[in-house]
Amino acid sequence: MGAMPVAGAAASSIPVAQPPPLPVPVLSLAITGHRTGNSEFDGQEDRIAAVVAAIFAAIASASAASPVRLHSLLADGADQLAAQAALKFGWQLVAPLPFGRALNLAINADPPTAEDARRLIAGQVPTDAATAARAAAIAALYAQAQVFELADADDSVAEKLIARLEQPGDVAAAQRYVSAVSRRVVLAGRVMIEQADVLLAVWDGAARDAPGGTGHTVAAALAAGVAVVLIDAGNPEAWSILDAVEALDSGGEIARRDAQLAAAVRAALQPSGDAADALSPLAWRPRTNVVFHGYRRIEALFGGGKPWRNLTMVHETPQAIAAGSAAPLLAALAALPGVDPAWPGRITAAVLTRFAWADGISTRFSDQYRGGMVTNFLASLTAVLAGVTYLPVLGPEWKWAFALGEFLLLAFIVLLTSQAHRGHWHDRWFETRRAAEYLRHAAFSLALGVGRPVGRWPRGTRWGRGPDWPEHHARQALREAGLPPGPITRPWLRSVLSGLLLPHLAGQRDYHLGKAERLDRVNHRLDLVSETSFRLALISVALWLLLWAGGIAGAFSASYADKTAKLFTFLGVMFPSIGGAFAGIRYFGDFDRFAAISRVSAEKLGALHRRATLLYAASEAGLDYGNVADLAHAADDVVVSEIESWQAVFAGKHFSVPV
């Protein structure tokens, strides 16, 4: 997806682009905590409810008019308590369920008999009144929530539930059931953590090692960089905020909790930097500018293919991307079994249009920054040659004209460098490219409800202190698209593998392999030009010395050296200058390191493609959400790692005069 090369004639009629709106910042909360039946929770439920309400009020005040969203697994106890409180505040409720709706209701309603469990799974009312009441409470929350269902293992888990209830004394059956349920809760908890800015936890602090338990979820959230509001189930008024796993032992500072909570809300809603300025309509250009094609031309000349081909790129507009480069992706999303027909459209509006806009602006600043630096190197070379070209052909009376040309070229370099600094070309390229790349690769993750936890996004480029608006912009755009509205089944997983993940991995692998080969050629050929130029400089100096020495020795006329002195002086300046200019372009472009980065990315993507191919080739019964989600996470990690690597290369290479 992105800009496309066009012929010169075809570029004459270019549609006007309308910028997509910036995402509305949404504060995303999550809740985990003890269930009904925990002695601490049951004994302090009213106090816990009052503290949760007070914390929510503080969050509502700190978030001002920004929308707030609560993620809850809707288990009885703290999950439902917080869900009810969130609804009273008018917040959106999102329920990432470990199972499909019916099975989740059956498990959490805690039926005493296998028959009631079967009735609940079938969508019927159980005979036990207490079970029916618990089921009704969950169903009422379903009706007010956006529900995301991890239903791919429902048949297996349902069998284990029935077996446990039919054989209450069978310890092995109970263990198999608990193990299966715990694994699904861990997966749903991971989805919840990945969506959250802040996690509220009602916990007694007793155990952290039970998979899917409150302590396990708290530790996972802290490890992912999510702030945790820890509410002591036995003394809820003494709540505190934790920001590291290590703080679980020492606890948070109660005296600072209000300020810490407000700071966590601000960090989620108010990024550093100015997205509106960076993505302003004034920054958009409908196509690339030939004036700044220097870097592209170097790749064309030295990387293979037709060296003088037309390099003009027309940027795909946000309005055109759905019917253009993103059409196959949207077709794959629409083909997911049971998908809400409106959901691909939400991804278009939330993600693809914003990708197209950021990609077009980033391409412009990339050309201006990299193409401008190439222009500086070539202008510097031309200025040096202009200063001495008169020597072999004209007398000193013409030096003024060549000096004037040299002066104008040097002035041009200074002015271009000044313009690059004033326009922040380097920073704008870095920032908009990050925003675009995060969105370019998002579709397969969105189709699985997979996200990058808030603490694992890159932290800018200036030693972690750069603007973080690109990460915030992408994160909020992905949240706007939302979790898939429907059950994740095994056919859904197979369709995601075949239609989204496998094509993405193969396409990106091949892209990086081709890029590595091309950049290796560019690097080698630029190096060859530089070395050849310096060898020619050595030969030209050696030839003049031979003429001079031969004249002294009487081998031929001494006037040869005098007559050719200016020519060889010019050659002695020209060849090293050419070599230095192209060596500078090679150093600035870092083609060899970029080739290495792409090669590493291709290797990682190739390994993931092999794993995904094996998973797809297995029987549908062997498909598991956790395995497919792990592949999606790994693919996302490759993307982020590649972004961090190339930005590390260029982070210190600001636009400058070529000295």
XYZ file of C-alpha atoms in Angstrom:
659
model
C 0.000 0.000 0.000
C 1.158 3.554 -0.672
C 2.475 5.786 -3.425
C 2.598 4.403 -6.952
C 4.957 5.246 -9.845
C 3.267 6.873 -12.831
C 4.204 8.032 -16.276
C 4.559 11.763 -16.725
C 1.372 12.097 -18.731
C -0.643 10.056 -16.265
C 0.464 12.305 -13.423
C -1.227 15.361 -14.906
C -4.660 14.640 -13.440
C -4.378 13.896 -9.728
C -7.371 13.743 -7.376
C -7.536 16.186 -4.497
C -6.872 14.536 -1.143
C -9.061 15.136 1.880
C -7.257 14.540 5.181
C -8.831 12.026 7.552
C -9.658 13.406 11.005
C -7.250 12.733 13.844
C -8.417 9.889 16.102
C -10.416 10.977 19.131
C -8.254 10.072 22.156
C -9.895 7.327 24.206
C -8.783 6.396 27.717
C -8.744 2.616 27.931
C -9.152 0.937 31.319
C -9.230 -2.692 32.380
C -10.352 -4.514 35.508
C -9.189 -7.693 37.177
C -9.972 -8.920 40.638
C -11.301 -11.560 42.956
C -14.506 -13.366 42.249
C -17.482 -13.716 44.491
C -16.578 -16.419 47.004
C -13.216 -14.909 47.909
C -13.461 -14.177 51.633
C -11.679 -10.830 51.426
C -13.825 -9.640 48.531
C -17.099 -10.856 50.004
C -16.363 -9.226 53.337
C -15.476 -5.827 51.865
C -17.592 -5.668 48.700
C -19.418 -2.457 49.639
C -16.179 -0.694 50.554
C -14.545 -1.928 47.361
C -17.479 -0.638 45.301
C -17.193 2.789 46.954
C -13.451 2.967 46.273
C -13.897 1.890 42.633
C -16.548 4.578 42.189
C -14.252 7.198 43.733
C -11.348 6.185 41.488
C -13.606 6.273 38.443
C -14.754 9.762 39.443
C -11.125 10.904 39.666
C -10.418 9.352 36.256
C -13.497 11.027 34.764
C -12.288 14.374 36.111
C -8.735 13.895 34.808
C -9.890 12.697 31.384
C -12.166 15.735 30.970
C -14.360 15.242 27.902
C -12.379 12.317 26.464
C -14.272 9.045 26.019
C -13.422 6.279 28.481
C -13.623 2.561 27.787
C -13.519 -0.268 30.326
C -12.444 -3.794 29.431
C -13.811 -6.531 31.649
C -13.979 -10.315 31.362
C -17.347 -10.041 33.199
C -16.627 -12.714 35.792
C -18.767 -12.428 38.898
C -17.108 -10.311 41.562
C -14.754 -7.410 40.822
C -15.207 -7.647 37.035
C -18.953 -7.156 37.179
C -18.744 -4.605 39.984
C -16.451 -2.388 37.893
C -18.524 -2.967 34.743
C -21.662 -1.734 36.478
C -19.803 1.303 37.798
C -18.430 2.127 34.346
C -21.898 1.984 32.816
C -23.151 4.423 35.450
C -20.475 6.872 34.272
C -21.691 6.436 30.696
C -18.479 4.740 29.630
C -18.183 2.131 26.894
C -17.950 -1.447 28.113
C -15.869 -3.955 26.154
C -15.879 -7.635 27.114
C -13.007 -9.775 25.753
C -14.406 -13.175 26.706
C -12.201 -16.270 27.140
C -14.946 -18.321 25.447
C -17.946 -17.876 23.211
C -20.912 -16.053 24.751
C -22.908 -19.126 25.684
C -20.032 -21.128 27.148
C -18.700 -18.089 28.988
C -22.144 -17.583 30.532
C -22.360 -21.264 31.438
C -18.964 -21.270 33.135
C -19.401 -17.995 35.022
C -22.957 -18.776 36.130
C -21.387 -21.727 38.002
C -24.158 -24.317 37.462
C -24.306 -27.096 40.070
C -25.235 -29.816 37.564
C -24.199 -30.933 34.108
C -27.794 -30.613 32.957
C -27.924 -26.923 33.849
C -24.579 -26.430 32.137
C -25.960 -28.001 28.979
C -29.040 -25.810 29.155
C -26.929 -22.657 29.471
C -24.684 -23.683 26.571
C -27.805 -24.261 24.494
C -29.132 -20.804 25.378
C -31.842 -22.096 27.724
C -32.738 -21.094 31.284
C -31.223 -23.358 33.972
C -33.407 -24.982 36.582
C -31.353 -23.762 39.526
C -32.597 -20.302 40.576
C -29.237 -18.985 41.815
C -27.565 -20.103 38.599
C -30.303 -18.463 36.559
C -29.801 -15.198 38.472
C -26.066 -15.235 37.854
C -26.637 -16.007 34.176
C -29.144 -13.176 33.861
C -26.654 -10.710 35.358
C -24.031 -11.697 32.805
C -26.513 -11.593 29.928
C -27.590 -8.101 30.975
C -23.976 -6.928 30.753
C -23.575 -8.639 27.367
C -26.430 -6.497 26.103
C -24.607 -3.315 27.124
C -21.110 -4.308 25.998
C -19.118 -4.800 22.841
C -18.338 -8.497 23.129
C -15.187 -10.143 21.756
C -15.374 -13.944 21.922
C -12.450 -16.366 21.905
C -14.636 -19.293 20.875
C -12.139 -21.485 19.012
C -11.741 -24.009 21.856
C -15.356 -23.996 23.058
C -16.142 -27.614 22.140
C -13.154 -28.947 24.055
C -13.697 -26.734 27.114
C -17.433 -27.523 27.172
C -16.664 -31.257 27.241
C -14.335 -30.734 30.197
C -16.950 -28.644 32.001
C -19.582 -31.347 31.594
C -17.121 -34.077 32.621
C -16.206 -32.185 35.810
C -19.852 -31.724 36.757
C -20.784 -35.330 35.946
C -17.799 -36.676 37.873
C -17.407 -34.335 40.855
C -15.018 -36.697 42.613
C -12.675 -37.137 39.615
C -9.605 -35.062 40.474
C -8.050 -35.575 37.048
C -11.199 -34.333 35.287
C -11.241 -31.269 37.538
C -7.582 -30.557 36.811
C -8.096 -30.887 33.053
C -11.000 -28.450 33.268
C -9.141 -25.910 35.415
C -6.093 -26.088 33.148
C -8.167 -25.505 30.000
C -10.128 -22.636 31.545
C -7.014 -20.990 32.966
C -5.305 -20.996 29.587
C -8.285 -19.324 27.943
C -8.499 -16.724 30.711
C -4.801 -15.956 30.233
C -5.425 -15.360 26.528
C -8.408 -13.094 27.168
C -6.425 -11.311 29.870
C -3.642 -10.677 27.377
C -6.124 -9.124 24.961
C -7.408 -6.915 27.781
C -3.918 -5.838 28.862
C -2.943 -5.000 25.290
C -5.897 -2.639 25.043
C -5.383 -0.929 28.408
C -3.723 2.287 29.529
C -4.518 1.594 33.180
C -5.515 -1.657 34.917
C -7.554 -1.665 38.122
C -6.882 -4.710 40.282
C -8.843 -5.795 43.359
C -6.362 -8.192 44.938
C -5.352 -9.523 48.301
C -1.716 -9.899 47.199
C -1.627 -13.566 48.078
C -0.649 -15.413 44.877
C 0.816 -14.483 41.493
C 1.560 -17.863 39.950
C -1.941 -19.139 39.166
C -2.391 -18.668 35.388
C -5.332 -16.387 34.730
C -5.612 -15.391 38.386
C -5.632 -11.791 39.579
C -2.006 -11.789 40.712
C -0.874 -13.351 37.438
C -2.797 -10.705 35.451
C -1.373 -7.869 37.578
C 2.188 -9.099 37.050
C 1.602 -9.507 33.295
C 0.204 -5.967 33.040
C 3.155 -4.454 34.908
C 5.587 -6.411 32.740
C 3.831 -4.947 29.686
C 4.247 -1.386 30.979
C 0.614 -0.863 31.978
C 0.039 1.197 35.127
C -1.858 -0.744 37.809
C -4.232 0.794 40.343
C -3.930 -1.766 43.131
C -6.948 -1.948 45.447
C -6.232 -4.071 48.516
C -9.241 -6.367 48.843
C -8.920 -6.291 52.632
C -8.280 -2.554 52.965
C -9.570 -0.963 49.759
C -9.180 2.651 50.905
C -5.398 2.156 50.951
C -5.176 1.812 47.183
C -1.992 2.755 45.352
C -0.495 2.835 41.877
C 2.253 0.508 40.687
C 4.370 0.879 37.547
C 6.797 -2.047 37.765
C 6.673 -5.722 38.697
C 9.267 -5.075 41.380
C 6.835 -2.700 43.118
C 4.565 -5.642 43.971
C 6.746 -6.405 46.973
C 7.336 -2.858 48.166
C 3.899 -1.427 47.280
C 2.987 1.981 45.915
C 3.146 5.369 47.599
C -0.306 6.218 48.899
C 0.643 9.876 49.364
C 1.358 10.260 45.638
C -1.469 8.169 44.246
C -3.761 11.011 43.153
C -0.965 12.741 41.249
C 0.170 9.440 39.756
C -3.341 8.611 38.587
C -3.765 12.016 36.964
C -0.348 11.645 35.308
C -1.275 8.196 33.941
C -4.447 9.627 32.428
C -2.554 12.558 30.893
C 0.082 10.235 29.431
C -2.650 8.186 27.769
C -4.505 11.154 26.314
C -1.885 13.851 25.741
C 1.153 12.719 23.734
C 4.270 14.802 23.308
C 4.606 16.477 19.928
C 1.931 17.852 17.630
C 0.153 15.379 15.364
C -2.108 18.092 13.956
C 0.902 20.069 12.756
C 2.836 17.078 11.419
C -0.216 15.733 9.570
C -1.517 19.124 8.492
C -3.078 19.431 5.014
C -0.252 21.885 4.289
C 2.214 18.996 4.600
C 0.516 16.887 1.909
C 1.719 16.860 -1.689
C -0.154 14.938 -4.389
C 3.048 13.565 -5.910
C 6.781 13.539 -5.380
C 8.862 16.520 -6.494
C 11.540 15.805 -9.090
C 13.754 18.439 -7.421
C 14.149 16.069 -4.471
C 14.580 12.820 -6.375
C 18.335 12.730 -5.720
C 18.295 9.775 -3.348
C 15.844 7.875 -5.536
C 18.005 8.587 -8.577
C 21.089 7.229 -6.820
C 19.200 3.995 -6.134
C 18.007 3.880 -9.754
C 21.468 4.550 -11.200
C 23.369 2.135 -8.996
C 20.738 -0.380 -7.878
C 19.785 -1.939 -11.197
C 16.917 -1.568 -13.642
C 16.461 1.348 -16.003
C 18.669 4.077 -14.521
C 16.801 7.015 -16.075
C 13.286 5.748 -15.557
C 10.591 8.143 -14.390
C 10.708 8.279 -10.592
C 7.624 10.407 -10.014
C 5.248 8.848 -7.491
C 1.605 9.822 -7.128
C 0.497 9.486 -3.527
C -2.587 7.379 -3.041
C -5.228 9.519 -1.371
C -7.193 8.415 1.694
C -10.319 8.416 -0.460
C -8.770 6.099 -3.058
C -7.016 3.482 -0.928
C -10.062 1.243 -0.307
C -10.607 0.685 -4.020
C -6.880 0.812 -4.756
C -3.942 -0.820 -3.016
C -5.971 -1.943 0.013
C -8.669 -3.714 -2.014
C -7.196 -7.252 -1.593
C -6.784 -6.713 2.145
C -10.365 -5.503 2.546
C -11.608 -8.450 0.477
C -9.778 -10.800 2.860
C -11.336 -9.060 5.864
C -14.799 -9.244 4.313
C -14.288 -12.975 3.661
C -13.733 -13.811 7.338
C -16.516 -16.238 8.333
C -19.278 -14.502 10.265
C -17.669 -11.069 10.095
C -19.818 -8.008 10.691
C -20.151 -6.478 7.194
C -19.537 -3.005 8.640
C -16.241 -3.902 10.317
C -13.945 -3.706 7.232
C -15.382 -0.246 6.629
C -14.420 0.749 10.164
C -10.872 -0.434 9.508
C -10.808 1.615 6.309
C -11.924 4.765 8.111
C -9.855 4.275 11.251
C -6.644 2.796 9.861
C -6.241 2.704 6.090
C -7.155 6.322 5.331
C -4.806 7.506 8.069
C -2.073 5.247 6.742
C -2.448 6.724 3.261
C -2.253 10.260 4.608
C 0.766 9.659 6.853
C 2.512 7.636 4.135
C 2.145 10.416 1.560
C 3.458 13.075 3.942
C 6.300 10.825 5.078
C 7.327 10.149 1.479
C 7.484 13.888 0.856
C 9.741 14.542 3.853
C 11.841 11.471 3.094
C 12.521 12.806 -0.394
C 13.259 16.298 0.896
C 15.608 15.060 3.621
C 17.453 12.284 1.787
C 17.182 13.780 -1.695
C 18.203 17.171 -0.321
C 21.332 15.736 1.281
C 22.302 14.023 -1.978
C 21.774 17.350 -3.722
C 24.051 18.994 -1.156
C 26.835 16.502 -1.827
C 26.537 16.919 -5.593
C 26.292 20.719 -5.317
C 29.411 20.713 -3.148
C 31.225 18.653 -5.781
C 30.070 21.022 -8.515
C 31.155 24.059 -6.468
C 34.673 22.674 -6.078
C 34.911 21.917 -9.775
C 33.480 25.319 -10.699
C 36.255 26.976 -8.736
C 39.039 25.321 -10.733
C 37.503 24.493 -14.138
C 38.872 27.677 -15.702
C 42.477 26.586 -15.061
C 43.025 24.277 -18.058
C 40.966 26.263 -20.579
C 40.895 29.971 -19.701
C 43.111 32.636 -18.245
C 42.911 34.127 -14.752
C 40.872 37.027 -16.105
C 37.879 34.631 -16.196
C 38.267 33.416 -12.643
C 35.588 35.850 -11.432
C 32.893 34.043 -13.431
C 33.819 30.654 -12.028
C 34.201 32.070 -8.537
C 30.719 33.551 -8.856
C 29.353 30.140 -9.863
C 31.136 28.546 -6.910
C 29.729 31.195 -4.573
C 26.172 30.653 -5.824
C 26.441 26.895 -5.366
C 27.803 27.265 -1.840
C 25.065 29.767 -1.025
C 22.496 27.308 -2.393
C 23.850 24.611 -0.050
C 23.595 26.929 2.944
C 20.071 28.028 2.017
C 18.883 24.462 1.403
C 20.343 23.347 4.733
C 18.697 26.264 6.497
C 15.343 25.446 4.903
C 15.676 21.803 5.987
C 16.286 22.906 9.575
C 13.403 25.370 9.593
C 11.057 22.803 8.042
C 12.228 20.012 10.396
C 12.533 17.648 7.439
C 14.516 15.074 9.395
C 12.134 14.973 12.371
C 9.001 15.104 10.242
C 10.191 12.164 8.171
C 10.972 10.093 11.274
C 7.685 10.857 12.971
C 5.323 10.409 10.023
C 7.112 7.264 8.861
C 6.614 5.666 12.262
C 2.927 6.562 12.212
C 2.508 5.141 8.708
C 4.377 1.884 9.304
C 2.445 1.026 12.456
C -0.793 1.352 10.497
C 0.472 -0.349 7.318
C 0.908 -3.674 9.092
C -2.108 -3.554 11.427
C -4.804 -5.533 9.590
C -3.831 -9.064 10.586
C -3.437 -8.009 14.224
C -6.819 -6.279 14.225
C -8.464 -9.408 12.837
C -7.209 -11.321 15.881
C -7.749 -8.655 18.516
C -3.984 -8.564 18.978
C -2.369 -5.321 20.096
C 0.906 -3.901 21.319
C 0.791 -3.104 25.047
C 1.175 0.567 25.855
C 4.576 0.033 27.495
C 6.084 -1.771 24.511
C 5.752 0.913 21.882
C 8.982 2.643 20.834
C 9.718 5.774 22.824
C 10.792 8.164 20.075
C 14.282 8.543 18.658
C 16.127 10.999 20.899
C 17.292 8.576 23.560
C 13.661 7.796 24.322
C 12.724 11.460 24.725
C 11.443 12.204 21.243
C 7.812 13.026 20.441
C 5.527 10.060 20.986
C 2.568 11.361 18.992
C 3.143 8.774 16.186
C 2.706 5.908 18.642
C -0.287 7.601 20.270
C -1.821 8.352 16.845
C -1.483 4.737 15.697
C -2.673 3.294 19.009
C -5.778 5.463 19.051
C -6.524 4.688 15.391
C -6.356 0.953 16.131
C -8.605 1.394 19.144
C -11.085 3.238 16.973
C -11.261 0.179 14.703
C -11.847 -1.907 17.814
C -11.794 -5.603 18.563
C -13.448 -7.895 16.003
C -17.211 -7.853 16.624
C -17.926 -11.547 16.653
C -16.656 -14.944 17.712
C -13.097 -16.034 16.932
C -13.617 -19.582 15.703
C -11.254 -22.048 14.070
C -12.575 -21.233 10.573
C -11.918 -17.559 11.403
C -8.342 -18.390 12.435
C -7.769 -20.384 9.246
C -9.125 -17.509 7.168
C -6.867 -15.017 8.955
C -3.874 -17.243 8.254
C -4.641 -17.755 4.565
C -6.031 -14.333 3.686
C -4.055 -11.969 5.888
C -1.072 -13.294 7.816
C 0.536 -15.592 5.235
C 0.257 -13.034 2.373
C 1.623 -10.320 4.657
C 4.611 -12.402 5.774
C 5.418 -13.541 2.231
C 5.050 -10.060 0.767
C 7.194 -8.409 3.423
C 9.814 -11.168 3.266
C 10.151 -10.793 -0.503
C 10.168 -6.991 -0.238
C 13.033 -7.028 2.259
C 15.002 -9.617 0.278
C 14.715 -7.494 -2.866
C 15.554 -4.337 -0.943
C 18.648 -5.942 0.614
C 19.932 -7.077 -2.788
C 19.291 -3.655 -4.338
C 20.957 -1.728 -1.539
C 23.942 -4.066 -1.561
C 24.389 -3.271 -5.262
C 24.060 0.458 -4.615
C 26.609 0.293 -1.821
C 29.073 -1.770 -3.865
C 28.804 0.413 -6.966
C 29.099 3.672 -5.048
C 32.163 2.260 -3.345
C 33.534 1.308 -6.767
C 32.987 4.863 -8.076
C 34.795 6.321 -5.056
C 37.722 3.907 -5.279
C 38.023 4.367 -9.037
C 38.020 8.146 -8.656
C 40.815 8.067 -6.123
C 42.815 5.674 -8.283
C 42.367 8.031 -11.241
C 43.532 10.895 -9.014
C 46.627 8.900 -8.122
C 47.274 8.088 -11.786
C 46.847 11.727 -12.875
C 49.293 12.962 -10.237
C 51.726 10.170 -11.111
C 51.540 11.042 -14.827
C 52.389 14.673 -14.174
C 55.270 13.671 -11.943
C 56.570 11.438 -14.746
C 56.354 14.355 -17.161
C 58.172 16.571 -14.707
C 60.849 13.975 -13.939
C 61.261 13.110 -17.634
C 61.754 16.788 -18.423
C 64.475 17.113 -15.806
C 66.123 13.911 -17.014
C 65.994 15.098 -20.607
C 63.834 12.247 -21.816
C 61.546 14.826 -23.433
C 60.879 18.523 -23.350
C 60.584 20.093 -19.891
C 57.766 22.266 -21.260
C 55.370 19.294 -21.191
C 55.118 19.518 -17.443
C 54.597 23.284 -17.555
C 51.981 23.137 -20.296
C 49.942 20.409 -18.587
C 50.300 21.640 -15.019
C 46.895 23.347 -14.940
C 45.165 20.377 -16.552
C 46.669 17.932 -14.094
C 45.931 20.289 -11.231
C 42.302 20.276 -12.319
C 42.292 16.477 -12.607
C 43.998 16.167 -9.228
C 41.150 18.162 -7.720
C 38.322 16.689 -9.781
C 38.886 12.985 -9.180
C 39.237 13.149 -5.363
C 36.241 15.493 -5.241
C 34.123 13.026 -7.204
C 35.319 10.180 -5.008
C 34.673 12.182 -1.845
C 31.179 13.229 -2.943
C 30.077 9.699 -3.744
C 31.770 8.349 -0.615
C 29.788 10.959 1.326
C 26.539 9.860 -0.331
C 27.413 6.267 0.480
C 28.165 7.140 4.098
C 25.038 9.250 4.453
C 22.787 6.652 2.809
C 24.255 3.799 4.898
C 23.155 1.431 2.168
C 25.123 -1.478 3.592
C 23.550 -1.193 7.030
C 20.079 -0.797 5.569
C 20.704 -3.899 3.461
C 21.730 -5.772 6.610
C 18.613 -4.583 8.457
C 16.387 -5.732 5.598
C 18.187 -9.049 5.377
C 17.653 -9.720 9.091
C 13.984 -8.723 8.760
C 13.589 -11.048 5.762
C 15.110 -13.938 7.717
C 12.751 -13.357 10.651
C 9.731 -13.015 8.386
C 10.747 -16.130 6.459
C 10.928 -18.128 9.691
C 7.499 -16.854 10.719
C 6.102 -17.683 7.278
C 7.343 -21.266 7.624
C 5.681 -21.536 11.041
C 2.440 -20.053 9.749
C 2.499 -22.418 6.755
C 2.893 -25.426 9.053
C 0.081 -24.190 11.275
C -2.193 -23.670 8.269
C -1.352 -27.125 6.897
C -2.421 -28.792 10.144
C -5.973 -29.951 10.645
C -8.512 -27.331 11.654
C -8.916 -29.112 14.975
C -5.294 -28.225 15.738
C -5.788 -24.500 15.257
C -5.593 -22.510 18.466
C -6.040 -18.779 19.045
C -2.948 -18.618 21.230
C -0.675 -20.040 18.536
C -2.012 -17.777 15.788
C -1.904 -14.736 18.089
C 1.719 -15.553 18.971
C 2.598 -15.460 15.268
C 0.827 -12.112 14.894
C 2.752 -10.724 17.863
C 6.018 -11.983 16.420
C 5.251 -10.389 13.033
C 4.440 -7.111 14.777
C 7.724 -7.330 16.692
C 9.614 -7.667 13.400
C 7.941 -4.486 12.124
C 8.786 -2.498 15.243
C 12.326 -3.873 15.395
C 12.924 -2.851 11.783
C 11.576 0.658 12.462
C 13.821 1.037 15.506
C 16.855 -0.222 13.581
C 16.606 2.144 10.613
C 15.776 5.065 12.845
C 18.844 4.286 14.953
C 20.907 4.570 11.762
C 19.505 7.952 10.749
C 18.780 9.409 14.211
C 22.064 11.319 14.374
C 22.245 12.189 10.691
C 20.581 15.555 10.637
C 20.499 17.648 7.501
C 23.836 19.440 7.259
C 26.353 20.977 4.918
C 28.463 18.226 3.307
C 31.701 18.640 5.215
